[in-house]
Coordinates of C-alpha atoms and ligand atoms in Angstrom, one line a residue:
P1 CA 0.0 0.0 0.0
R2 CA 1.1 3.5 -0.8
V3 CA 1.9 5.9 1.9
E4 CA 0.5 9.3 1.1
Q5 CA 1.0 12.5 3.0
V6 CA -2.3 14.1 2.1
D7 CA -5.6 12.7 0.9
P8 CA -5.2 12.6 -2.9
I9 CA -8.6 14.2 -3.2
D10 CA -7.1 17.4 -1.7
T11 CA -4.7 17.6 -4.6
L12 CA -7.5 18.3 -7.1
P13 CA -7.2 21.8 -8.5
P14 CA -9.5 24.7 -8.0
S15 CA -10.5 24.5 -11.7
F16 CA -11.8 20.9 -11.2
R17 CA -15.5 20.6 -12.0
W18 CA -17.9 19.1 -9.5
G19 CA -21.3 17.8 -10.5
V20 CA -24.1 15.3 -10.5
A21 CA -25.7 13.5 -13.4
T22 CA -29.1 12.3 -14.3
S23 CA -31.0 11.3 -17.5
S24 CA -34.3 12.2 -18.9
Y25 CA -36.2 8.9 -18.9
Q26 CA -34.9 8.0 -15.5
I27 CA -36.2 11.0 -13.7
E28 CA -38.7 13.1 -15.7
G29 CA -42.0 11.2 -15.8
A30 CA -44.7 13.2 -17.7
V31 CA -44.4 10.8 -20.6
A32 CA -47.5 12.0 -22.4
E33 CA -47.4 15.7 -21.6
D34 CA -46.8 18.7 -23.9
G35 CA -46.6 16.6 -27.0
R36 CA -44.0 14.0 -26.1
T37 CA -44.4 10.8 -28.1
P38 CA -43.3 7.3 -26.9
S39 CA -39.6 6.3 -26.8
I40 CA -38.3 2.7 -27.1
W41 CA -38.2 2.6 -23.3
D42 CA -41.9 3.4 -23.0
T43 CA -42.5 0.4 -25.3
F44 CA -39.9 -1.9 -23.7
C45 CA -41.3 -1.3 -20.2
R46 CA -44.6 -2.9 -21.4
V47 CA -42.9 -6.1 -22.5
P48 CA -43.8 -8.7 -19.9
G49 CA -40.6 -9.6 -17.9
A50 CA -38.4 -6.9 -19.5
V51 CA -38.2 -4.7 -16.4
A52 CA -38.2 -5.7 -12.8
N53 CA -41.7 -5.5 -11.2
G54 CA -43.1 -4.2 -14.4
D55 CA -41.8 -0.8 -13.5
H56 CA -41.8 2.1 -16.0
G57 CA -40.9 5.7 -16.3
D58 CA -44.5 7.1 -16.4
V59 CA -43.9 9.1 -13.2
A60 CA -40.4 8.3 -12.2
C61 CA -39.1 11.2 -9.9
D62 CA -41.8 13.5 -11.4
H63 CA -38.8 15.8 -12.2
Y64 CA -40.8 17.4 -15.0
H65 CA -43.0 19.0 -12.4
R66 CA -40.5 19.4 -9.6
M67 CA -37.5 20.8 -11.6
P68 CA -37.0 24.0 -9.6
E69 CA -36.8 22.0 -6.4
D70 CA -34.3 19.6 -7.9
V71 CA -32.1 22.4 -9.2
A72 CA -32.2 23.9 -5.7
L73 CA -30.9 20.6 -4.3
I74 CA -27.9 20.8 -6.7
A75 CA -27.2 24.4 -5.8
D76 CA -27.5 23.7 -2.1
L77 CA -24.9 21.0 -2.3
G78 CA -22.5 23.6 -3.7
L79 CA -22.0 21.8 -7.0
D80 CA -21.0 23.9 -10.0
T81 CA -22.2 21.6 -12.9
Y82 CA -25.3 19.5 -13.7
R83 CA -25.3 16.9 -16.4
F84 CA -28.7 16.1 -17.7
S85 CA -30.1 14.7 -21.0
V86 CA -32.7 15.9 -23.4
A87 CA -35.6 13.6 -24.3
W88 CA -35.6 13.4 -28.1
P89 CA -39.3 12.4 -28.3
R90 CA -40.2 15.5 -26.2
V91 CA -38.5 18.1 -28.4
Q92 CA -39.0 16.4 -31.8
P93 CA -42.0 14.1 -31.5
G94 CA -41.6 11.0 -33.7
G95 CA -37.9 11.8 -34.3
R96 CA -38.2 13.9 -37.4
G97 CA -39.7 17.1 -38.6
P98 CA -40.0 20.4 -36.8
A99 CA -39.3 21.1 -33.1
N100 CA -42.0 20.9 -30.5
P101 CA -41.9 24.3 -28.7
A102 CA -43.8 23.0 -25.7
G103 CA -41.2 20.2 -25.2
L104 CA -38.3 22.5 -25.7
A105 CA -39.7 25.0 -23.2
F106 CA -39.0 22.6 -20.4
Y107 CA -35.3 22.5 -21.1
D108 CA -35.3 26.2 -21.7
R109 CA -36.6 26.7 -18.2
L110 CA -34.2 24.1 -16.8
V111 CA -31.2 25.9 -18.3
D112 CA -32.4 29.3 -17.0
E113 CA -33.1 27.9 -13.6
L114 CA -29.6 26.4 -13.4
L115 CA -27.8 29.5 -14.7
G116 CA -29.8 31.6 -12.2
R117 CA -28.5 29.4 -9.4
G118 CA -24.9 29.5 -10.7
V119 CA -24.9 25.9 -12.0
D120 CA -23.4 25.2 -15.4
P121 CA -25.6 23.1 -17.6
W122 CA -24.0 20.1 -19.4
V123 CA -26.4 18.7 -22.0
T124 CA -26.3 15.1 -23.2
L125 CA -28.3 14.8 -26.4
Y126 CA -29.0 11.0 -26.3
H127 CA -29.3 9.0 -23.2
W128 CA -31.2 6.1 -24.7
D129 CA -34.7 7.4 -25.3
L130 CA -35.0 6.9 -29.1
P131 CA -38.4 7.9 -30.5
Q132 CA -40.4 4.7 -31.1
E133 CA -41.1 5.8 -34.7
L134 CA -37.4 5.7 -35.5
E135 CA -37.2 2.2 -34.0
D136 CA -40.1 1.2 -36.2
A137 CA -38.1 2.4 -39.2
G138 CA -35.2 0.2 -38.2
G139 CA -33.7 1.9 -35.2
W140 CA -29.9 2.3 -34.8
P141 CA -29.0 -0.6 -37.0
N142 CA -30.5 1.5 -39.8
R143 CA -28.0 4.0 -41.1
D144 CA -30.7 6.7 -41.6
T145 CA -31.0 7.0 -37.8
A146 CA -27.6 8.6 -37.6
H147 CA -28.8 11.4 -39.9
R148 CA -32.0 11.8 -38.0
F149 CA -29.8 12.2 -34.8
A150 CA -27.7 14.9 -36.4
D151 CA -30.9 16.9 -37.4
Y152 CA -32.2 16.5 -33.8
A153 CA -28.9 17.7 -32.4
E154 CA -29.0 20.8 -34.5
L155 CA -32.6 21.5 -33.4
V156 CA -31.7 21.3 -29.7
F157 CA -28.6 23.4 -30.3
A158 CA -30.7 26.1 -32.0
A159 CA -32.8 26.4 -28.9
L160 CA -30.2 26.1 -26.1
G161 CA -26.9 26.9 -27.8
D162 CA -26.9 30.5 -26.7
R163 CA -26.7 29.4 -23.1
V164 CA -25.2 25.9 -23.0
R165 CA -21.5 25.7 -23.6
T166 CA -20.8 22.0 -23.1
W167 CA -22.5 19.3 -25.2
T168 CA -22.3 15.5 -25.1
T169 CA -23.6 13.7 -28.1
L170 CA -24.2 10.2 -26.8
N171 CA -24.2 8.5 -23.5
E172 CA -22.6 5.1 -23.5
P173 CA -23.0 3.8 -27.1
W174 CA -21.9 0.3 -25.9
C175 CA -25.1 0.1 -23.8
S176 CA -27.4 1.4 -26.5
A177 CA -25.9 -1.0 -29.1
M178 CA -25.1 -4.1 -27.2
L179 CA -27.6 -4.1 -24.3
G180 CA -30.3 -2.9 -26.7
Y181 CA -29.7 -4.8 -29.9
A182 CA -27.3 -7.7 -29.2
Y183 CA -28.1 -8.9 -25.7
G184 CA -31.7 -7.8 -25.4
D185 CA -31.4 -6.5 -21.8
H186 CA -32.3 -2.9 -22.7
A187 CA -34.8 -1.3 -25.1
P188 CA -35.6 -2.2 -27.8
G189 CA -34.7 -5.8 -26.7
R190 CA -33.3 -7.3 -29.8
R191 CA -30.8 -10.2 -29.6
N192 CA -28.6 -10.2 -32.6
L193 CA -24.9 -9.5 -32.7
G194 CA -25.0 -8.1 -36.2
D195 CA -27.7 -5.6 -35.2
G196 CA -25.7 -4.6 -32.2
I197 CA -22.6 -3.9 -34.2
A198 CA -24.5 -2.1 -36.9
A199 CA -26.1 0.0 -34.1
A200 CA -22.7 0.8 -32.6
H201 CA -21.4 2.0 -36.0
H202 CA -24.4 4.2 -36.7
L203 CA -24.4 5.6 -33.1
L204 CA -20.7 6.6 -33.7
L205 CA -21.6 8.0 -37.1
G206 CA -24.4 10.0 -35.6
H207 CA -22.0 11.3 -33.0
G208 CA -19.6 12.5 -35.7
L209 CA -22.3 14.0 -37.9
A210 CA -23.8 15.9 -34.9
T211 CA -20.4 17.1 -33.7
R212 CA -19.8 18.6 -37.2
R213 CA -23.3 20.3 -37.3
L214 CA -22.9 21.8 -33.8
R215 CA -19.4 23.1 -34.6
A216 CA -20.7 24.7 -37.7
A217 CA -23.7 26.2 -35.9
A218 CA -21.8 27.6 -32.9
Q219 CA -21.6 31.4 -32.6
S220 CA -19.3 31.3 -29.6
P221 CA -16.8 28.7 -28.3
I222 CA -18.4 25.4 -27.3
E223 CA -17.1 22.1 -25.9
L224 CA -18.1 18.9 -27.6
G225 CA -17.7 15.4 -26.5
L226 CA -18.9 11.8 -26.2
T227 CA -19.4 9.8 -23.1
V228 CA -18.4 6.1 -23.0
N229 CA -18.8 3.5 -20.3
L230 CA -15.5 1.7 -19.8
S231 CA -14.4 -1.1 -17.5
T232 CA -11.2 -2.9 -17.0
A233 CA -10.7 -6.3 -18.4
D234 CA -7.9 -8.2 -16.6
P235 CA -6.8 -11.7 -17.4
A236 CA -7.5 -14.3 -14.8
S237 CA -4.0 -15.7 -15.2
D238 CA -0.9 -15.2 -17.4
S239 CA -2.0 -18.0 -19.8
A240 CA -2.4 -17.2 -23.5
A241 CA -6.1 -18.2 -23.4
D242 CA -6.9 -15.9 -20.4
R243 CA -4.9 -13.0 -21.9
D244 CA -6.8 -13.4 -25.2
A245 CA -10.1 -13.4 -23.4
A246 CA -9.2 -10.1 -21.7
R247 CA -8.0 -8.6 -25.0
A248 CA -11.3 -9.6 -26.6
A249 CA -13.4 -8.1 -23.8
D250 CA -11.4 -4.9 -23.8
G251 CA -11.8 -4.8 -27.6
L252 CA -15.6 -5.2 -27.7
G253 CA -16.3 -3.1 -24.6
N254 CA -13.7 -0.3 -24.8
R255 CA -11.6 -0.1 -27.9
L256 CA -14.5 -0.5 -30.4
Y257 CA -15.7 2.9 -29.3
L258 CA -12.4 4.7 -28.4
D259 CA -10.4 3.8 -31.5
P260 CA -12.7 5.1 -34.2
V261 CA -13.4 8.3 -32.3
L262 CA -9.8 9.0 -31.1
R263 CA -7.7 7.3 -33.8
G264 CA -10.0 7.1 -36.8
E265 CA -9.9 3.3 -37.1
Y266 CA -11.6 0.2 -35.8
P267 CA -9.4 -2.1 -33.9
Q268 CA -8.3 -4.9 -36.3
D269 CA -8.4 -7.6 -33.6
V270 CA -12.0 -6.8 -32.9
V271 CA -12.8 -6.7 -36.6
A272 CA -11.3 -10.2 -36.9
D273 CA -13.2 -11.5 -33.8
L274 CA -16.5 -10.2 -35.4
A275 CA -15.7 -11.7 -38.8
A276 CA -15.3 -15.1 -37.1
E277 CA -18.9 -14.6 -35.9
G278 CA -20.0 -13.7 -39.4
V279 CA -20.4 -10.1 -38.5
R280 CA -19.0 -7.1 -40.5
I281 CA -19.1 -3.5 -39.3
P282 CA -21.2 -1.6 -42.0
V283 CA -18.5 1.0 -42.7
R284 CA -18.8 3.2 -45.8
D285 CA -16.1 5.4 -47.4
G286 CA -15.7 8.5 -45.3
D287 CA -17.4 7.3 -42.2
L288 CA -14.3 7.0 -40.1
E289 CA -13.3 10.6 -41.0
V290 CA -16.7 11.8 -39.7
I291 CA -16.5 9.6 -36.6
A292 CA -13.0 10.9 -35.8
T293 CA -14.0 14.6 -35.9
P294 CA -12.0 16.1 -33.1
I295 CA -13.7 16.3 -29.7
D296 CA -12.8 18.6 -26.8
V297 CA -13.5 16.3 -23.9
L298 CA -14.0 12.6 -23.5
G299 CA -16.6 11.6 -20.9
V300 CA -15.7 8.5 -19.0
N301 CA -18.3 6.5 -17.0
Y302 CA -16.8 3.9 -14.7
Y303 CA -18.5 1.6 -12.2
F304 CA -16.6 -1.7 -12.0
G305 CA -13.8 -3.9 -13.3
Q306 CA -13.9 -7.6 -14.4
L307 CA -11.6 -10.6 -14.6
H308 CA -11.7 -12.7 -17.8
S309 CA -10.8 -16.2 -18.6
G310 CA -10.5 -18.1 -21.9
V311 CA -10.8 -21.5 -20.2
D312 CA -14.0 -23.1 -19.0
E313 CA -14.5 -25.0 -15.7
Q314 CA -13.4 -28.2 -17.5
G315 CA -10.2 -26.6 -18.7
R316 CA -11.3 -26.4 -22.3
E317 CA -10.4 -23.4 -24.5
R318 CA -13.1 -24.0 -27.1
D319 CA -16.9 -24.6 -26.6
D320 CA -18.9 -27.2 -28.4
D321 CA -19.3 -25.0 -31.5
G322 CA -15.5 -24.5 -31.6
R323 CA -15.6 -20.9 -30.4
P324 CA -13.0 -19.6 -28.0
V325 CA -14.3 -19.7 -24.4
R326 CA -15.1 -16.2 -23.0
R327 CA -15.9 -16.2 -19.4
V328 CA -16.1 -13.6 -16.6
V329 CA -14.5 -14.9 -13.4
R330 CA -16.0 -13.7 -10.1
R331 CA -13.4 -12.4 -7.7
D332 CA -13.7 -12.4 -4.0
L333 CA -14.2 -8.7 -3.8
P334 CA -16.9 -6.5 -2.2
R335 CA -19.8 -5.8 -4.5
T336 CA -22.6 -3.2 -4.9
A337 CA -26.3 -4.1 -5.0
M338 CA -25.9 -4.4 -8.8
D339 CA -23.5 -7.3 -8.1
W340 CA -20.7 -5.1 -9.6
E341 CA -17.2 -5.6 -8.1
I342 CA -15.8 -2.7 -6.2
V343 CA -12.3 -2.1 -7.7
P344 CA -11.2 1.5 -7.3
E345 CA -7.6 0.6 -8.2
S346 CA -8.8 -0.5 -11.6
F347 CA -10.2 3.0 -12.1
T348 CA -6.8 4.6 -11.7
D349 CA -5.3 2.0 -14.1
L350 CA -8.0 2.7 -16.6
L351 CA -7.5 6.5 -16.6
V352 CA -3.7 6.2 -16.7
R353 CA -4.0 3.8 -19.7
L354 CA -6.4 6.2 -21.5
H355 CA -3.9 9.0 -21.1
R356 CA -1.2 6.8 -22.5
D357 CA -3.1 5.2 -25.4
Y358 CA -5.2 8.2 -26.4
P359 CA -3.1 11.2 -25.5
G360 CA -4.2 14.8 -25.9
V361 CA -7.9 14.6 -25.1
P362 CA -9.0 16.0 -21.7
M363 CA -11.2 13.7 -19.7
V364 CA -14.1 14.2 -17.3
I365 CA -15.7 11.5 -15.2
T366 CA -19.3 11.9 -16.4
E367 CA -20.6 9.1 -14.1
N368 CA -19.4 7.1 -11.1
G369 CA -21.5 5.8 -8.3
A370 CA -23.1 2.8 -6.7
A371 CA -26.4 1.2 -5.8
F372 CA -26.6 -0.1 -2.2
D373 CA -29.4 -1.6 -0.1
D374 CA -30.4 1.8 1.5
K375 CA -32.2 1.7 4.8
P376 CA -34.0 5.0 5.5
D377 CA -34.8 5.9 9.1
A378 CA -38.2 7.2 10.2
E379 CA -37.4 10.6 8.8
G380 CA -36.3 9.2 5.4
F381 CA -32.6 9.8 6.1
V382 CA -30.1 7.2 4.8
A383 CA -26.8 6.8 6.6
D384 CA -25.2 5.4 3.5
D385 CA -21.6 4.9 4.7
D386 CA -21.1 2.2 2.0
R387 CA -21.8 4.8 -0.7
V388 CA -19.6 7.4 1.0
D389 CA -16.8 4.8 1.0
Y390 CA -17.3 3.9 -2.6
L391 CA -17.3 7.6 -3.7
T392 CA -14.3 8.4 -1.5
E393 CA -12.2 5.6 -2.9
H394 CA -13.2 6.3 -6.5
L395 CA -12.5 10.0 -6.1
R396 CA -9.1 9.1 -4.7
A397 CA -8.5 6.8 -7.7
V398 CA -9.3 9.7 -10.0
A399 CA -7.0 12.1 -8.1
R400 CA -4.2 9.5 -8.2
A401 CA -4.6 9.1 -12.0
R402 CA -4.3 12.9 -12.3
Q403 CA -1.2 12.9 -10.2
A404 CA 0.2 10.3 -12.6
G405 CA -0.4 12.7 -15.5
A406 CA -3.9 11.9 -16.8
D407 CA -5.6 15.1 -17.9
L408 CA -8.7 14.9 -15.7
R409 CA -11.0 18.0 -15.5
G410 CA -14.0 17.0 -13.4
Y411 CA -16.2 14.5 -11.7
F412 CA -19.9 13.8 -11.8
A413 CA -21.6 11.5 -9.2
W414 CA -24.2 9.2 -10.6
S415 CA -26.8 10.1 -9.6
L416 CA -28.4 13.2 -8.0
L417 CA -31.6 11.2 -7.3
D418 CA -32.7 7.6 -6.8
N419 CA -34.3 6.9 -10.2
F420 CA -35.6 4.4 -12.8
E421 CA -32.6 2.1 -13.0
W422 CA -33.5 0.6 -16.5
A423 CA -34.1 -3.1 -16.4
Y424 CA -33.9 -3.1 -12.6
G425 CA -36.7 -0.6 -12.3
Y426 CA -36.9 1.3 -9.0
D427 CA -35.3 -1.5 -7.0
K428 CA -31.7 -0.3 -7.4
R429 CA -31.0 3.1 -5.8
F430 CA -28.0 5.1 -7.1
G431 CA -29.0 8.5 -5.7
I432 CA -27.1 10.7 -3.2
V433 CA -30.6 12.0 -2.5
R434 CA -33.3 9.6 -1.5
V435 CA -36.6 9.7 -3.3
D436 CA -39.7 8.4 -1.6
Y437 CA -41.7 7.2 -4.6
E438 CA -45.0 7.4 -2.6
T439 CA -44.7 11.1 -1.7
Q440 CA -41.9 12.2 -4.1
R441 CA -40.1 13.6 -1.1
R442 CA -36.4 14.2 -1.6
T443 CA -34.0 13.6 1.4
P444 CA -30.2 14.1 1.0
K445 CA -28.4 11.0 2.1
R446 CA -25.2 11.1 4.2
S447 CA -23.3 10.7 0.8
A448 CA -24.8 14.0 -0.4
L449 CA -23.6 15.8 2.7
W450 CA -20.2 14.1 2.4
Y451 CA -20.0 15.3 -1.3
R452 CA -21.0 18.9 -0.3
D453 CA -18.3 19.0 2.4
T454 CA -15.7 17.4 0.2
V455 CA -16.2 19.8 -2.6
R456 CA -16.1 22.7 -0.1
R457 CA -12.9 21.5 1.4
V458 CA -11.1 20.9 -1.9
R459 CA -12.1 24.3 -3.1
G460 CA -10.6 25.7 0.2
Q461 CA -14.0 27.2 1.2
R462 CA -14.0 25.9 4.8
Ligands
LIG501 C1 -25.1 3.7 -16.8 N1 -23.1 -2.4 -17.7 O1 -25.6 2.5 -17.3 C2 -26.1 4.7 -17.4 O2 -25.4 5.8 -18.0 C3 -27.0 5.2 -16.3 O3 -28.2 5.7 -17.0 C4 -27.3 4.1 -15.3 O4 -28.3 4.5 -14.4 C5 -26.0 3.9 -14.6 O5 -24.9 3.6 -15.5 C6 -26.1 2.8 -13.5 O6 -26.4 1.5 -14.1 C7 -24.9 1.3 -17.4 O7 -23.8 -3.5 -17.7 C8 -25.7 0.1 -17.5 O8 -21.8 -2.5 -17.7 C9 -25.1 -1.1 -17.6 C10 -23.7 -1.2 -17.6 C11 -22.9 0.0 -17.5 C12 -23.5 1.2 -17.4

């Protein structure tokens, strides 16, 4: 263990950004108000067995009606930045055609409320709520969706670009593509690797097209970026099979998104793995130039690390179909309520590696946090020491990576509020503020108070 004189968190500079993140479908509710049309998540939630308890986002945290109160929470915690997403089917119903002024008005008010409270708005354009009509037309595996996304991006920028400086095109394209189209765990629930890979490519193309449109439209300096979810893939042993399994997992989960955006090429080893499965990335001439349009900031979401093996329990390296074995090995590590391994050291490794392999792009941690089995007291207060420990250790991990040279500019805790945790419904709580779904009462947890005090201390505002 390292011996450190000061808490690494206290070495973070005054310019470091401190925020919280949310997303539209997870908190807003009001799914049929002011002209919003259904998204793929409204549809998916109605598929029996798709979401725990049959939960859905119809009401969620009712943020659409409680927005000023939620902005006040952020301001009262002393945070300088709020990362939220815009619901595409709210502002451009059906995913094409003119803007819906009533839908845009909500984000207009949100941005003004934030600015009035001294909180910088960071807009994510796509956090998974694709208009159902676009899914009916083929969804992300259909190349046209990338062009529809660029149009939508421009439409939002026209409304908010005078006040919002920082724009993220996509949140976690791996989740949209693979959980949505290849593994079927998320909306729209398709289970086809080829569809997943086509979706990934068209998401990245949409990112590049939107980035170019926003740059062209901007009247003043803006910051553009993409947020990816990354996790570490370590080999279970030094054997060639285990090392190859770790390489493949890192390729499909991390490099398939990082390389095209930051190097202008798909990783050849992943292309070969996919070819062995009969899958080709539907790249056309010029796509990689668009996808590699320079970005100003890379958003990194990190939750856990994993250990990979290329050998099954019987010691075989090939399955019955002759495919290489790919297996995640459970470690004897503490876990969150998501059953995700808690490995803050891996977070430092990941960030240092990003700095080495993709130099020159500033990074911001756009999500990090944990679900735990919260136990509120009679007043609704949660003494979530487990979450405080998780956040403390991961923030230290970020600070250590920065000390090692990684260009890290900020940190957003996921999430401001307990919210609709996708396929897990309302069972899993990631908030630093508790939400009582009966009364919609918000109660800051101990982790929120810890976050407020930490930010204050690091800024030197005792
Ligand atoms: C992210 N995985 O999702 C999302 O950006 C958030 O909307 C979500 O609430 C949060 O993390 C917590 O889950 C992920 O399986 C979902 O590796 C799944 C994975 C990673 C991130």
